[in-house]
Coordinates of C-alpha atoms in Angstrom, one line a residue:
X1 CA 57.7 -30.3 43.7
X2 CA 55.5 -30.5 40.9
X3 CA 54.5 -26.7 38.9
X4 CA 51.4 -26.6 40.6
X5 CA 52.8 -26.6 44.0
X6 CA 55.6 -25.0 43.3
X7 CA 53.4 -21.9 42.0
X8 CA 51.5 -22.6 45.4
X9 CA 54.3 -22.3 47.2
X10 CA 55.6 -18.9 45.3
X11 CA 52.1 -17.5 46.1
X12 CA 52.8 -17.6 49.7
X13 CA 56.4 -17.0 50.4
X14 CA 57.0 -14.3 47.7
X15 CA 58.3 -12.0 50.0
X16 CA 60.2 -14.7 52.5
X17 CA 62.0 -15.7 48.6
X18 CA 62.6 -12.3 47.9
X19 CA 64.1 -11.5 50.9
X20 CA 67.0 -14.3 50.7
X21 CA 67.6 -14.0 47.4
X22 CA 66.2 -17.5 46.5
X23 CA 63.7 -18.5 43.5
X24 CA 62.1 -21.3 42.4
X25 CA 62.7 -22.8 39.4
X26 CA 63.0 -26.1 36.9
X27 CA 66.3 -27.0 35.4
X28 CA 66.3 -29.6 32.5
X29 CA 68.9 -30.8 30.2
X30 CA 66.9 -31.8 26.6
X31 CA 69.9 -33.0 24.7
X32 CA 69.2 -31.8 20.6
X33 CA 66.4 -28.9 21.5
X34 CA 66.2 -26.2 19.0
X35 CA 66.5 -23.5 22.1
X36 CA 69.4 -24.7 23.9
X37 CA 70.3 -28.4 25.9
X38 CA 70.1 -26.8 29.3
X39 CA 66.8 -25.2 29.6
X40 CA 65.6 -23.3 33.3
X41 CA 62.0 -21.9 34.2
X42 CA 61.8 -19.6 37.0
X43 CA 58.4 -19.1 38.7
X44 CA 56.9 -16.2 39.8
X45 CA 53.5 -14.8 40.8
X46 CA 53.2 -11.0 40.7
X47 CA 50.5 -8.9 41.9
X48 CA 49.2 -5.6 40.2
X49 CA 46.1 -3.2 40.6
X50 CA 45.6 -3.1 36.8
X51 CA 43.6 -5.6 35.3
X52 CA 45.5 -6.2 32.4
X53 CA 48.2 -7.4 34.1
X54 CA 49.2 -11.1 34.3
X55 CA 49.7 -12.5 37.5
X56 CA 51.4 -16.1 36.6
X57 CA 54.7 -15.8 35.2
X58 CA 57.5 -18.1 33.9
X59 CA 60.8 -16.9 32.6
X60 CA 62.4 -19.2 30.6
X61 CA 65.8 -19.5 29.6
X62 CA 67.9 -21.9 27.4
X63 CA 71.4 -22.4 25.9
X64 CA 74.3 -24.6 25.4
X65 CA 77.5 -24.4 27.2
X66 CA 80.2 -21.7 25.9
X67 CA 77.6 -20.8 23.3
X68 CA 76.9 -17.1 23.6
X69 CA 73.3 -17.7 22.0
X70 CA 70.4 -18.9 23.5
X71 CA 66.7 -18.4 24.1
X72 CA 64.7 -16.3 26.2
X73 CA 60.9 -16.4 26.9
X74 CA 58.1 -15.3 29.1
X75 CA 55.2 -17.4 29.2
X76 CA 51.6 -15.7 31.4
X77 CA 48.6 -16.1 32.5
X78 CA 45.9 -14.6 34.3
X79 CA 44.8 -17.6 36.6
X80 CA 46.8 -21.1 37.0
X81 CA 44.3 -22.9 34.5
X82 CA 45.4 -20.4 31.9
X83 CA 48.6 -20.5 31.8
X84 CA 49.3 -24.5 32.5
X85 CA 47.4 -24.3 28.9
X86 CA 50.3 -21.8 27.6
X87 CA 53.3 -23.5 28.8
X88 CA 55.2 -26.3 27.1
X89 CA 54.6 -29.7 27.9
X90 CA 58.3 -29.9 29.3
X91 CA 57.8 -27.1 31.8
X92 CA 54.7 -29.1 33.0
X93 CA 56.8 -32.1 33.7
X94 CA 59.8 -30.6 35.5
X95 CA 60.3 -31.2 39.3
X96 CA 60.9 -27.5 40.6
X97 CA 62.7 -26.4 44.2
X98 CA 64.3 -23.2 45.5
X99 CA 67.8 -22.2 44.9
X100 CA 69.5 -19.0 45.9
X101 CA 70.0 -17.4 43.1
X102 CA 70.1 -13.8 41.4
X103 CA 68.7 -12.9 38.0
X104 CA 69.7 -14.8 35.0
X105 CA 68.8 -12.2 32.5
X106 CA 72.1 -11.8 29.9
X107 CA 74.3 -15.1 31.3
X108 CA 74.7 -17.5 29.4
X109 CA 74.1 -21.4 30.2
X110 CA 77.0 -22.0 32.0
X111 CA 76.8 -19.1 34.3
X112 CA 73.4 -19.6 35.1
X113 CA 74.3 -23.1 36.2
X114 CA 76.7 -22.2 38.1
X115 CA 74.8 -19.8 39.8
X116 CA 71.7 -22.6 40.1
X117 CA 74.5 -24.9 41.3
X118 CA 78.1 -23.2 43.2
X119 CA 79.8 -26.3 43.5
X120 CA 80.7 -26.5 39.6
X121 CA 83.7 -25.1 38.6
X122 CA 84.5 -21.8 37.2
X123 CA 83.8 -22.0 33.3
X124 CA 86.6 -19.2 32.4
X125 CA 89.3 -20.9 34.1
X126 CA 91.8 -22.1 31.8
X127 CA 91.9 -25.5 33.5
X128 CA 88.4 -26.1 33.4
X129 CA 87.7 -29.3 31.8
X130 CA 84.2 -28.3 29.5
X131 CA 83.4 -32.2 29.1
X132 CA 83.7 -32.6 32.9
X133 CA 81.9 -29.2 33.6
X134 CA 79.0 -31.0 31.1
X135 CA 79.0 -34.1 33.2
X136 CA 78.7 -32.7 36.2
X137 CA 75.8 -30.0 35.1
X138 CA 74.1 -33.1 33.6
X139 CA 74.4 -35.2 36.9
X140 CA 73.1 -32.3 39.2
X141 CA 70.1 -31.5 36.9
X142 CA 69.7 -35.2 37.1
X143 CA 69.2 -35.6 40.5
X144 CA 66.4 -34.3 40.5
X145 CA 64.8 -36.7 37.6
X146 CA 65.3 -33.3 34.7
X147 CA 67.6 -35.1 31.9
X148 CA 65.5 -36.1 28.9
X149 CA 67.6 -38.2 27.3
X150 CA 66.2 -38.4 23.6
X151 CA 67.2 -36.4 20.9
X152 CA 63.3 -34.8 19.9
X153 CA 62.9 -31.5 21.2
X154 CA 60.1 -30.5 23.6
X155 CA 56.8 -29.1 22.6
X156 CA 56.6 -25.5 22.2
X157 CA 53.3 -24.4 21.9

């Protein structure tokens, strides 16, 4: 789904989402970008009493694999018009759907992925083949039309 629906859909299954664990998020491999080749936003819309309080939220998160850098952002806004004009361009053009997944705060790129995705291996077993782990990240973020394959990073605005 597109960002707008899949802030739509946020909007009215926040509970339902909260309850089985799941969010909803875009994953996207941008080979060469300055803040990491595999990149996630995770959407959420919070409510609040106080006015000063933003109600559309995107946490962003990127890496490379085995790196222990990486780079984390929040991007707001206090209606959808608002913060569309905030995000980057990349996050706009992401296709987005629910996975069951926990918070990604402190992991780094390969653990989030494997949390996004269980059926990749283990990165900390001895065996695990890091080229093949890349491939397979890479083909899974794929499917879902989220590999940019040029070397310019996105737009950060």
């Amino acid at each position: 789904m597109n960002i707008k629906r899949a802030f739509e859909y946020v909007h009215s299954h926040s509970d339902e989402l909260t309850q089985k664990g799941e969010i909803v998020a875009g994953v996207a491999f941008v080979p060469g970008d300055t803040d990491g080749e595999f990149q996630i936003y995770r959407i959420a819309h919070e409510y609040h009493d106080d006015e000063d309080y933003c109600a559309f939220l995107v946490f962003f998160e990127g890496g490379s694999l085995f790196s222990g850098s990486g780079t984390e952002e929040v991007y707001d806004g206090d209606t959808l018009d608002e913060f569309l004009a905030e995000i980057p361009d990349l996050a706009k053009s992401l296709n987005y759907q629910v996975f069951r997944a926990e918070q990604f705060s402190g992991m780094t790129a390969e653990w989030w992925l494997c949390e996004l995705y269980p059926q990749l291996p283990d990165p900390d077993m001895m065996e695990t083949d890091r080229s093949a782990f890349k491939v397979s990240a890479i083909k899974l973020i794929s499917e879902l039309g989220n590999s940019f394959q040029h070397a310019e990073p996105s737009t950060r605005n």
